[in-house]
Amino acid sequence: MQRKITLLAIDENISMFFKKECQRIFSDLFQIDYRSADIQEPLPITNTDLILYTDPTILNKLIHLIQCPAPTLMMKRTIRRESLEKIKKLPAGSIALVANINEYMANETAATIHQLGIKNIRLIPVHKDSYLPEKYDYIITPRRYIFLPDVGDRIIEIGNRVFDISMVLDILSIMQVDNNVSEEIMFNYLSKVPTIWHGIGYAWENRRVLVNRWNILINEIAAGVIVCDEKGNVELANQKAAEILSTPSDLLHKHDIDYISWKEPELGKILKLNEAKDELTTCSSGEVVVSVKSIHLGGEEYGKLIVLNQYHEMINTQQKAQKKLTSQGYVSKYSFEDLVGKSGEFEKAKNICKKVSLSDSTVLLFGESGVGKEMFAGAIHNNSGRKNKPFIAINCATLPENLLESELFGYEEGAFTGARKGGRVGLFELAHSGTIFLDEIGDLPLSLQARLLRAIEEKEIRRVGGENMVSVNVRIIAATNKNLPEMVKLGEFRNDLYYRLNVFQVSIPPLRKRKIDIPLLINHFISDRKLKISREFIDFCNNYEWPGNIRELRNVLEYAATISDGEINISSLPDYIKDSDGYCFTEDLNVYLMLKIVYDNTQQNQNTGRRTLKEEFSRKFVKISEAKVRDYIQKLKSKNLVSVNSGRKGASITEKGVSFLQTNGYI
């Protein structure tokens, strides 16, 4: 029976791409199925052998569909070899934006390029919701996204990322594919992509692979690789390992693990272990991350696989990728002038924040995703006495607990295996005299909540592994979209921390509660575009619920402005909105849209009978029946906006009807 792989992705286009990618790599070896986050009511996953997902966000969105015990594996992706060659041709010292559809994928793509050896250009991850720097030389992107400026041949299109060789090997291993078949697939694929480590141990167990093929393989890998026999003698070592150990590769082949341990004592402590995963240590060339894997076959030990990565090349989290890859300063670009709106609740929140900004008190911002909490936090900082000091933002939901602790509070030398010599300064110390913005505070682990409470109350922190307290003068702004009082009741959030954060609580209203601001926001977002906006488009925006709030409105307007020819109208809306339950109109709006169709058809000498009006309305707006057409025409007739002719002549618009459309901006 053919085994089955199920893919999880953000939309159907991405799902189809990876389905074809799987079929290209594995031919008809597996049955490939998929589920997409944009599919309405997707079927549950009840029978599959392996689930592959693009990123943690997608898994969280679709995890409720998984109703079988199949293993799950996140896709590890890289860029094609020819795409890497394009990037290598960029002049040294260039500044390149690395664009993708969201923050996670932009950071991941930039980190991948960096790990593949591109270190002579500055990489800045950007996405559709981020601020584009003014100064840059090139844009590296899978394709020409609509949010990117047109810079001609300075755009380097690298295509969609494909599976890393380690991903292919992991799949072959989990799916228990025959060794001969696996070997053929692996070496066919290896010629198409640049590689970093993982999965080599699986191929090593196939003893029929010739040594010269192994030399070719490991020198294609961006990490340092050393293969030892069961006695510790070095059998294979690539050029990258030689560089990291500052030892010629031919000399490495003449020695063993004991020699490397003698030359690099700290590294040697880890190399003598049977198993190690991503251990941080030091050697003569600097900090390195080390993994050790013993190779066994049939209960017999065949040696060890050792993988070395320079620490700065192992950046795989949002905060570190942002800091290491962009070298941007800790500043906020937002002010209160950037907060557009005049509705009562919005003005109330804005005025409270203005007053609060003049104090040093802690602020807790409540609001749904997309309402602009970070903009408010940045505006508070830039209106305060700390505006010329650092503004540091960190998302508490994006980093694992141990990494979040060292990021916030720093660590001392020797705090853990491989800790940097001299230690590392944490974000609280970096934000001294300024502001730290703790986004998604509701996701802060309980174990760190006590430490945060002490930092707020005592204005001092202690580094991980340290004994001395360090004084910090930091203003804290926290934000969440969770119900913290309920989390306190459930024991998921500390009661004392909640009340310490809740000195000034500001609720930022969702867009559905500030409909009066929608025309202002529309004008703000497309003020630089010379486009007309139809009345029905504005009416729709005023009636739509906007679950993604301002972020969603901005994205919809960017999409509509890009695909429109001179005027933004209902047809300019993205398909996901047209297919959603929110794509509907009020009864009064439907009546007036029907009047507009009667006017348009009359102007073009077209039929205005019920069937024609039904078809036109259904095509332009939403599907309706002829009975509904009759109701709308009767309502228009009762207001003397149309007259109804006998026979098949249909309706005619009156002078009063024309005047109504002109007065209300429909024509």
XYZ file of C-alpha atoms in Angstrom:
667
model
C 0.000 0.000 0.000
C 1.346 3.417 -0.983
C 2.361 5.496 2.057
C 0.963 8.999 2.470
C 2.388 12.451 3.296
C 0.104 15.363 4.240
C 1.299 18.975 3.813
C 0.143 21.960 5.914
C 0.612 25.455 4.401
C -0.810 28.985 4.513
C -2.716 28.800 1.226
C -3.492 26.500 -1.674
C -0.800 27.962 -3.966
C 1.959 27.195 -1.448
C 0.447 23.766 -0.788
C 0.437 22.953 -4.513
C 4.046 24.131 -4.856
C 5.241 21.745 -2.151
C 3.056 18.955 -3.479
C 4.765 19.282 -6.867
C 8.140 19.552 -5.106
C 7.480 16.258 -3.298
C 6.383 14.596 -6.521
C 9.500 15.911 -8.300
C 11.818 14.558 -5.595
C 10.077 11.287 -4.713
C 8.255 10.610 -7.997
C 5.316 8.292 -7.218
C 6.889 6.855 -4.071
C 4.298 8.513 -1.814
C 0.719 9.747 -2.061
C 0.761 13.520 -1.404
C -2.192 15.292 0.221
C -2.481 18.770 1.730
C -4.519 21.091 3.935
C -4.397 24.887 3.564
C -5.263 27.562 6.115
C -7.326 29.422 3.490
C -9.656 26.487 2.746
C -13.131 26.815 4.230
C -13.959 23.837 6.506
C -10.992 21.626 5.555
C -11.380 17.882 6.079
C -9.792 16.308 9.182
C -6.546 14.351 8.790
C -7.456 10.816 9.810
C -5.086 8.613 7.813
C -1.546 9.655 6.928
C 2.008 8.490 7.663
C 3.782 11.859 7.966
C 2.690 15.488 8.354
C 4.938 18.258 7.021
C 4.221 21.892 7.958
C 5.792 25.135 6.764
C 6.113 26.948 10.112
C 4.812 26.783 13.727
C 2.041 29.328 13.049
C 0.484 27.077 10.403
C 0.692 24.012 12.649
C -1.102 25.895 15.427
C -3.849 26.998 13.021
C -4.486 23.513 11.639
C -3.561 21.263 14.568
C -7.231 20.678 15.353
C -7.536 18.780 12.046
C -4.980 16.131 13.066
C -6.865 13.068 14.216
C -4.201 10.388 13.782
C -0.847 9.594 15.480
C 1.326 10.445 12.466
C 4.661 12.186 13.248
C 4.906 15.898 12.417
C 7.981 17.530 10.899
C 8.615 21.219 10.160
C 9.944 21.846 6.679
C 13.605 22.850 6.597
C 14.135 24.824 3.425
C 16.985 26.269 1.438
C 17.407 28.097 -1.855
C 18.345 26.554 -5.175
C 21.980 26.414 -6.190
C 21.455 28.789 -9.135
C 19.762 31.292 -6.825
C 22.717 31.219 -4.440
C 25.020 31.934 -7.382
C 22.976 35.061 -8.201
C 23.437 36.328 -4.647
C 27.170 35.575 -4.676
C 27.555 37.967 -7.622
C 26.337 40.973 -5.599
C 29.136 43.451 -4.797
C 30.758 43.153 -1.388
C 29.440 45.707 1.108
C 26.010 45.911 -0.560
C 22.823 46.319 1.475
C 20.115 43.829 0.452
C 16.515 43.591 1.665
C 15.429 39.949 2.057
C 11.665 39.926 1.430
C 9.039 37.302 2.165
C 5.318 37.145 2.991
C 5.670 37.288 6.769
C 8.206 38.089 9.462
C 9.044 34.462 10.295
C 9.759 33.510 6.671
C 11.733 36.707 5.981
C 14.011 36.078 8.985
C 14.312 32.389 8.084
C 15.286 33.185 4.476
C 17.881 35.746 5.568
C 19.353 33.313 8.115
C 19.527 30.571 5.449
C 21.413 32.845 3.033
C 23.795 33.822 5.823
C 24.380 30.184 6.814
C 25.166 29.317 3.206
C 28.198 31.583 3.361
C 26.950 34.988 2.177
C 28.747 37.188 4.700
C 30.044 40.045 2.578
C 26.694 41.832 2.191
C 24.296 43.228 4.785
C 20.973 41.379 4.878
C 17.819 43.118 6.173
C 14.681 40.929 6.495
C 11.448 42.678 5.431
C 7.860 41.576 4.924
C 4.500 43.036 3.926
C 3.834 44.467 7.400
C 7.302 45.885 8.049
C 8.891 49.268 7.460
C 11.123 49.365 4.379
C 14.449 51.151 4.996
C 15.199 54.105 2.724
C 18.728 53.029 1.863
C 19.436 49.702 0.189
C 21.065 48.428 -2.993
C 19.164 45.249 -3.844
C 16.032 43.284 -2.961
C 16.312 39.491 -2.649
C 12.858 37.935 -2.917
C 11.149 34.706 -4.034
C 9.060 36.783 -6.436
C 7.977 40.377 -7.025
C 5.500 40.913 -4.179
C 3.036 43.783 -4.463
C 4.397 45.440 -1.322
C 7.871 45.822 -2.856
C 8.921 48.914 -4.802
C 9.810 48.568 -8.478
C 13.610 48.849 -8.584
C 14.126 47.219 -11.963
C 17.048 44.829 -12.248
C 18.058 45.441 -8.623
C 15.474 42.817 -7.630
C 17.077 39.379 -7.317
C 14.343 36.754 -7.732
C 15.390 33.477 -6.116
C 12.101 31.573 -6.491
C 10.315 29.644 -3.773
C 12.594 27.921 -1.313
C 12.879 24.157 -1.653
C 13.543 21.312 0.754
C 16.998 21.246 2.294
C 18.854 17.970 1.720
C 18.453 17.243 5.440
C 14.678 17.447 4.994
C 14.794 14.864 2.210
C 16.923 12.558 4.354
C 14.604 12.968 7.346
C 11.600 12.024 5.191
C 13.369 8.991 3.759
C 14.289 7.857 7.259
C 10.832 8.362 8.801
C 9.098 6.707 5.849
C 11.565 3.765 6.008
C 12.506 3.875 2.332
C 14.824 1.184 0.949
C 18.516 2.129 1.140
C 19.151 1.812 -2.586
C 16.161 3.984 -3.448
C 17.137 6.500 -0.770
C 20.702 6.758 -2.056
C 19.543 7.466 -5.594
C 17.072 10.142 -4.444
C 19.642 11.781 -2.172
C 22.427 12.128 -4.717
C 20.060 13.260 -7.473
C 18.763 15.999 -5.212
C 22.157 16.997 -3.829
C 23.203 18.414 -7.197
C 20.309 20.887 -7.154
C 20.617 22.545 -3.757
C 23.373 23.954 -1.527
C 23.353 22.111 1.781
C 23.787 22.504 5.503
C 23.963 19.534 7.878
C 21.441 16.930 9.221
C 20.646 13.551 7.854
C 24.239 12.705 7.033
C 24.228 10.075 9.758
C 21.453 8.253 7.932
C 23.435 8.186 4.695
C 26.606 7.197 6.578
C 24.938 3.959 7.679
C 24.796 2.956 4.031
C 28.313 1.548 3.902
C 28.136 1.035 0.150
C 28.602 4.768 -0.509
C 32.149 5.247 -1.770
C 34.582 7.492 0.111
C 35.160 9.797 -2.832
C 31.404 10.466 -3.035
C 31.479 11.310 0.660
C 34.225 13.837 0.103
C 32.114 15.510 -2.564
C 29.093 15.438 -0.271
C 30.593 16.916 2.885
C 32.434 19.689 1.040
C 29.071 20.861 -0.316
C 27.896 21.393 3.268
C 28.178 24.890 4.739
C 28.904 23.543 8.243
C 32.152 21.965 9.405
C 31.889 18.159 9.256
C 34.205 15.548 10.750
C 33.622 11.781 10.487
C 35.587 9.505 12.843
C 35.822 5.735 13.058
C 35.056 3.756 16.207
C 38.629 4.371 17.481
C 38.378 8.150 17.088
C 40.557 8.414 13.980
C 39.501 11.158 11.541
C 38.326 9.529 8.314
C 36.720 12.533 6.656
C 36.853 16.272 7.309
C 35.699 19.041 5.046
C 37.357 22.353 4.349
C 34.947 24.258 6.618
C 35.970 22.121 9.609
C 39.595 22.840 8.814
C 38.871 26.589 8.793
C 37.031 26.486 12.130
C 39.820 24.478 13.766
C 42.552 26.573 12.106
C 44.180 23.342 10.916
C 44.888 22.257 7.311
C 42.441 19.535 6.235
C 45.209 17.159 5.168
C 46.678 17.426 8.678
C 43.320 16.658 10.265
C 43.159 13.384 8.344
C 46.442 12.284 9.945
C 45.190 12.710 13.527
C 42.356 11.725 15.856
C 39.926 13.207 18.357
C 42.614 13.235 21.052
C 44.758 15.543 18.893
C 41.843 17.949 18.345
C 41.072 17.837 22.094
C 44.700 18.627 22.906
C 44.694 21.535 20.451
C 41.236 22.796 21.494
C 40.635 21.757 25.156
C 37.157 23.305 25.579
C 35.916 21.817 22.314
C 37.508 18.480 23.216
C 35.252 18.098 26.273
C 32.243 17.882 23.960
C 33.890 15.824 21.212
C 34.522 12.983 23.686
C 30.771 12.656 24.372
C 28.753 9.997 22.568
C 25.868 12.389 21.877
C 25.600 16.183 21.989
C 23.108 18.565 20.415
C 23.886 22.224 19.661
C 26.360 22.714 22.534
C 27.958 26.153 22.647
C 31.697 26.283 23.337
C 34.865 28.074 22.274
C 37.860 27.308 20.113
C 40.733 29.331 18.682
C 38.549 30.720 15.875
C 35.802 31.863 18.271
C 32.479 30.555 19.585
C 31.158 27.399 17.939
C 27.996 25.303 18.215
C 28.816 21.587 18.293
C 26.713 18.480 17.667
C 27.996 14.922 18.067
C 26.165 11.826 16.854
C 27.302 8.237 17.291
C 26.748 6.085 14.209
C 25.383 2.606 14.852
C 24.235 -0.168 12.559
C 22.801 -3.427 13.823
C 23.998 -2.671 17.361
C 27.590 -2.121 16.216
C 29.310 1.260 16.583
C 30.873 2.628 13.400
C 32.139 5.953 14.692
C 30.958 9.520 15.177
C 29.628 12.342 13.103
C 30.685 15.786 14.355
C 29.158 18.998 13.054
C 30.662 22.432 13.828
C 28.931 25.751 13.206
C 30.311 29.138 14.053
C 27.970 30.685 16.611
C 27.066 33.772 14.621
C 25.930 31.523 11.754
C 23.424 29.667 13.936
C 20.978 32.506 14.439
C 17.487 31.014 14.245
C 15.243 33.204 16.319
C 13.459 36.418 15.506
C 15.273 38.654 17.961
C 18.768 37.376 17.202
C 18.200 37.311 13.470
C 16.943 40.879 13.579
C 19.849 42.045 15.700
C 22.632 40.150 13.938
C 21.461 40.480 10.361
C 20.192 44.079 10.237
C 22.472 45.865 12.722
C 19.626 48.326 13.294
C 19.512 50.636 16.303
C 16.980 50.361 19.124
C 14.547 53.119 18.168
C 10.838 53.555 17.492
C 9.682 55.330 14.356
C 6.144 56.040 15.602
C 4.649 59.192 17.105
C 1.098 60.154 18.102
C 0.745 61.902 14.723
C 1.014 58.451 13.107
C -2.076 57.231 14.993
C -4.917 58.055 12.598
C -8.497 58.266 13.886
C -11.100 60.470 15.551
C -13.636 58.004 16.978
C -14.479 58.396 20.638
C -12.843 55.215 21.954
C -9.736 55.705 19.827
C -9.316 59.356 20.855
C -9.819 58.315 24.483
C -7.057 55.711 24.237
C -4.774 58.161 22.423
C -5.338 60.959 24.981
C -4.715 58.610 27.907
C -1.456 57.466 26.300
C -0.369 61.066 25.749
C -0.855 61.824 29.428
C 0.726 58.562 30.548
C 3.747 59.156 28.310
C 4.808 62.082 30.510
C 5.257 59.774 33.504
C 7.554 56.803 34.052
C 4.757 54.472 35.123
C 4.238 51.016 33.677
C 1.599 50.779 30.936
C -0.452 47.724 29.960
C -1.962 47.854 26.474
C -4.904 45.587 25.696
C -6.075 44.989 22.145
C -6.684 42.418 19.449
C -4.019 41.462 16.956
C -3.532 44.150 14.327
C -4.891 47.156 16.266
C -1.477 48.843 16.487
C -0.243 48.122 20.022
C 3.424 48.547 19.071
C 2.620 51.875 17.385
C 1.035 53.099 20.633
C 4.034 51.853 22.637
C 6.456 53.614 20.295
C 4.418 56.828 20.400
C 4.407 56.778 24.224
C 8.190 56.394 24.233
C 8.788 59.150 21.681
C 6.561 61.555 23.624
C 8.348 60.882 26.908
C 11.467 62.202 28.527
C 13.180 59.001 27.410
C 12.679 59.640 23.681
C 16.418 60.017 23.032
C 17.174 56.773 24.843
C 16.778 53.180 23.602
C 13.402 51.683 22.730
C 13.678 47.906 22.703
C 10.805 45.636 21.688
C 10.689 41.894 22.258
C 7.896 39.426 21.554
C 7.586 37.078 24.521
C 5.857 34.438 22.395
C 8.598 33.937 19.803
C 11.522 32.644 21.881
C 11.889 29.432 23.917
C 11.996 29.896 27.684
C 15.742 29.428 28.242
C 16.666 31.730 25.361
C 14.107 34.352 26.431
C 15.634 34.426 29.922
C 19.169 35.046 28.646
C 17.875 37.611 26.118
C 16.020 39.621 28.778
C 18.526 39.408 31.641
C 21.837 38.475 29.962
C 24.315 35.929 31.316
C 27.701 35.755 32.990
C 30.785 34.004 31.709
C 30.567 30.314 32.594
C 26.803 30.453 33.237
C 26.372 27.432 30.995
C 28.444 25.301 28.639
C 29.898 27.558 25.970
C 28.777 30.855 27.508
C 30.579 33.739 25.831
C 33.752 34.919 27.466
C 32.889 37.992 29.511
C 29.164 37.179 29.400
C 26.453 38.929 27.448
C 24.371 42.016 28.209
C 20.597 41.432 28.314
C 17.863 43.632 26.860
C 17.046 45.207 30.244
C 20.597 46.494 30.489
C 20.600 47.627 26.855
C 17.357 49.538 27.524
C 18.831 51.367 30.538
C 17.373 54.894 30.778
C 14.954 54.015 27.960
C 11.880 51.859 27.369
C 11.394 48.124 26.927
C 8.231 46.946 25.153
C 7.151 43.435 26.143
C 4.713 42.325 23.469
C 2.505 39.246 24.047
C 3.190 39.465 27.801
C 0.474 36.844 28.341
C 2.820 34.255 26.816
C 5.638 34.939 29.290
C 6.482 31.629 31.069
C 5.522 31.513 34.764
C 9.138 30.838 35.700
C 10.185 34.216 34.266
C 7.282 36.194 35.684
C 8.866 36.357 39.157
C 12.112 37.702 37.685
C 10.200 40.330 35.697
C 8.291 41.362 38.824
C 11.583 41.948 40.678
C 12.943 43.978 37.763
C 9.864 46.220 37.917
C 9.679 46.594 41.697
C 13.364 46.689 42.651
C 14.677 48.178 39.388
C 17.470 45.638 39.334
C 18.194 42.365 37.595
C 20.634 39.503 37.969
C 22.220 37.897 34.933
C 21.869 34.171 34.388
C 24.679 32.531 36.374
C 25.510 35.795 38.124
C 25.611 36.677 41.822
C 25.543 40.471 41.768
C 22.462 42.585 41.178
C 22.610 45.111 38.320
C 20.613 48.341 38.635
C 18.460 49.199 35.638
C 16.327 52.269 35.061
C 13.800 51.076 32.496
C 10.245 52.113 31.665
C 8.105 49.050 30.881
C 5.244 48.969 28.395
C 3.525 45.605 28.049
C 0.867 44.472 25.600
C -1.398 41.474 25.143
C -4.486 40.268 23.333
C -5.252 37.762 26.059
C -7.607 37.985 29.040
C -5.064 38.400 31.833
C -7.618 38.555 34.710
C -8.980 35.183 33.565
C -5.431 33.812 33.282
C -4.812 34.981 36.877
C -7.877 33.031 38.041
C -6.644 29.915 36.232
C -3.158 30.251 37.733
C -1.582 30.886 34.333
C -0.411 34.416 35.170
C 0.914 35.762 38.468
C -1.560 37.880 40.379
C 1.139 40.206 41.770
C 2.716 40.751 38.364
C -0.651 41.521 36.770
C -1.419 44.258 39.289
C 2.136 45.611 39.055
C 1.842 45.894 35.278
C -1.694 47.254 35.436
C -0.799 50.739 36.724
C -2.180 52.351 33.589
C -4.403 50.093 31.533
C -5.252 51.269 28.033
C -7.678 49.392 25.789
C -7.131 49.962 22.096
C -10.450 49.460 20.277
C -10.761 47.050 17.341
C -11.532 48.544 13.947
C -15.136 47.254 13.997
C -15.790 49.579 16.953
C -14.371 52.654 15.220
C -16.066 52.564 11.831
C -16.019 56.362 11.658
C -12.230 56.133 11.242
C -12.315 53.844 8.203
C -12.556 56.641 5.566
C -9.669 58.451 7.307
C -7.562 55.310 7.344
C -8.356 54.566 3.685
C -7.228 58.051 2.708
C -4.118 57.728 4.905
C -3.030 54.406 3.408
C -3.490 55.339 -0.260
C -2.872 59.083 -0.109
C 0.132 58.705 -2.387
C -1.912 56.908 -5.081
C -3.982 58.810 -7.608
C -6.984 56.518 -7.439
C -10.708 57.027 -7.136
C -12.623 55.006 -4.570
C -16.176 53.940 -5.363
C -18.930 54.655 -2.873
C -19.911 50.984 -2.688
C -16.306 50.072 -1.723
C -16.391 52.553 1.154
C -19.832 51.303 2.186
C -18.526 47.736 2.198
C -15.521 48.723 4.325
C -17.879 50.409 6.784
C -19.921 47.207 7.115
C -17.155 44.568 7.121
C -16.047 43.329 10.569
C -12.257 43.479 9.884
C -11.115 40.562 12.070
C -7.497 41.458 11.273
C -8.149 45.090 12.217
C -5.958 47.890 10.801
C -3.334 45.458 9.565
C -5.957 43.692 7.450
C -7.403 46.988 6.125
C -3.938 48.166 5.078
C -3.221 44.881 3.305
C -6.604 44.895 1.514
C -6.035 48.470 0.334
C -2.549 47.653 -0.899
C -3.958 44.705 -2.837
C -6.902 46.692 -4.229
C -4.754 49.685 -5.206
C -2.318 47.433 -7.044
C -4.842 45.512 -9.154
C -7.236 48.421 -9.821
C -7.255 50.458 -13.016
C -7.980 53.997 -11.906
C -10.759 53.178 -9.409
C -10.971 50.929 -6.373
C -14.320 49.174 -6.270
C -15.932 46.001 -4.937
C -14.310 43.882 -7.626
C -10.902 44.971 -6.279
C -11.376 43.033 -3.035
C -9.187 39.944 -2.467
C -10.829 36.577 -3.060
C -10.579 35.498 0.583
C -12.960 38.323 1.544
C -15.368 37.606 -1.298
C -15.492 33.980 -0.185
C -15.966 34.804 3.501
C -19.150 35.133 5.558
C -18.286 38.790 6.077
C -18.812 39.559 2.385
C -22.356 40.936 2.658
C -24.192 44.247 2.538
C -26.967 45.858 4.546
C -30.467 45.766 3.112
C -30.521 49.547 2.539
C -27.156 49.421 0.775
C -28.388 46.617 -1.491
C -31.385 48.758 -2.511
C -29.169 51.685 -3.488
C -26.685 49.435 -5.293
C -29.656 48.157 -7.317
C -30.528 51.778 -8.170
C -26.947 52.267 -9.415
C -27.302 49.223 -11.720
C -30.609 50.548 -13.111
C -28.856 53.863 -13.829
C -25.824 52.195 -15.471
C -27.966 49.953 -17.688
C -30.185 52.880 -18.684
C -27.128 54.944 -19.654
C -25.890 52.055 -21.820
C -29.332 51.356 -23.349
C -29.358 47.905 -21.770
C -32.309 45.911 -20.474
C -33.508 46.650 -16.927
C -35.787 43.639 -16.521
C -35.619 41.562 -13.333
C -33.521 38.766 -14.837
C -30.920 41.203 -16.215
C -30.789 43.128 -12.937
C -30.399 39.882 -10.982
C -27.471 38.763 -13.165
C -25.732 42.154 -12.995
C -26.148 42.449 -9.211
C -24.961 38.876 -8.629
C -21.910 39.445 -10.836
C -20.895 42.764 -9.278
C -21.859 42.273 -5.649
C -23.555 39.234 -4.059
C -25.877 36.575 -5.436
C -29.594 37.401 -5.136
C -32.852 35.999 -6.470
C -35.374 37.617 -8.836
C -37.736 37.839 -5.861
C -35.170 40.036 -4.087
C -34.836 42.169 -7.213
C -38.612 42.677 -7.143
C -38.448 43.735 -3.456
C -35.643 46.225 -4.096
C -37.393 47.737 -7.123
C -40.612 48.121 -5.126
C -38.726 49.940 -2.350
C -37.104 52.251 -4.897
C -40.491 52.867 -6.537
C -42.075 53.732 -3.167
C -39.430 56.449 -2.762
C -40.042 57.714 -6.316
C -36.457 56.832 -7.279
C -37.544 54.559 -10.148
C -40.642 54.003 -12.220
C -41.763 50.541 -13.263
C -42.789 50.110 -16.887
C -45.393 47.622 -18.078
C -44.446 44.469 -19.936
C -40.762 43.560 -20.279
C -39.388 47.087 -20.358
C -38.312 46.862 -16.720
C -37.524 49.826 -14.473
C -36.464 53.376 -15.350
C -34.614 55.731 -13.060
C -36.362 59.007 -12.227
C -34.796 62.464 -11.981
C -35.062 62.118 -8.212
C -33.158 58.816 -8.471
C -30.355 60.422 -10.511
C -30.188 63.277 -8.021
C -29.964 60.794 -5.129
C -27.019 58.965 -6.729
C -25.201 62.234 -7.422
C -25.784 63.591 -3.915
C -24.506 60.405 -2.249
C -21.441 59.973 -4.461
C -22.522 56.899 -6.429
C -22.077 58.695 -9.767
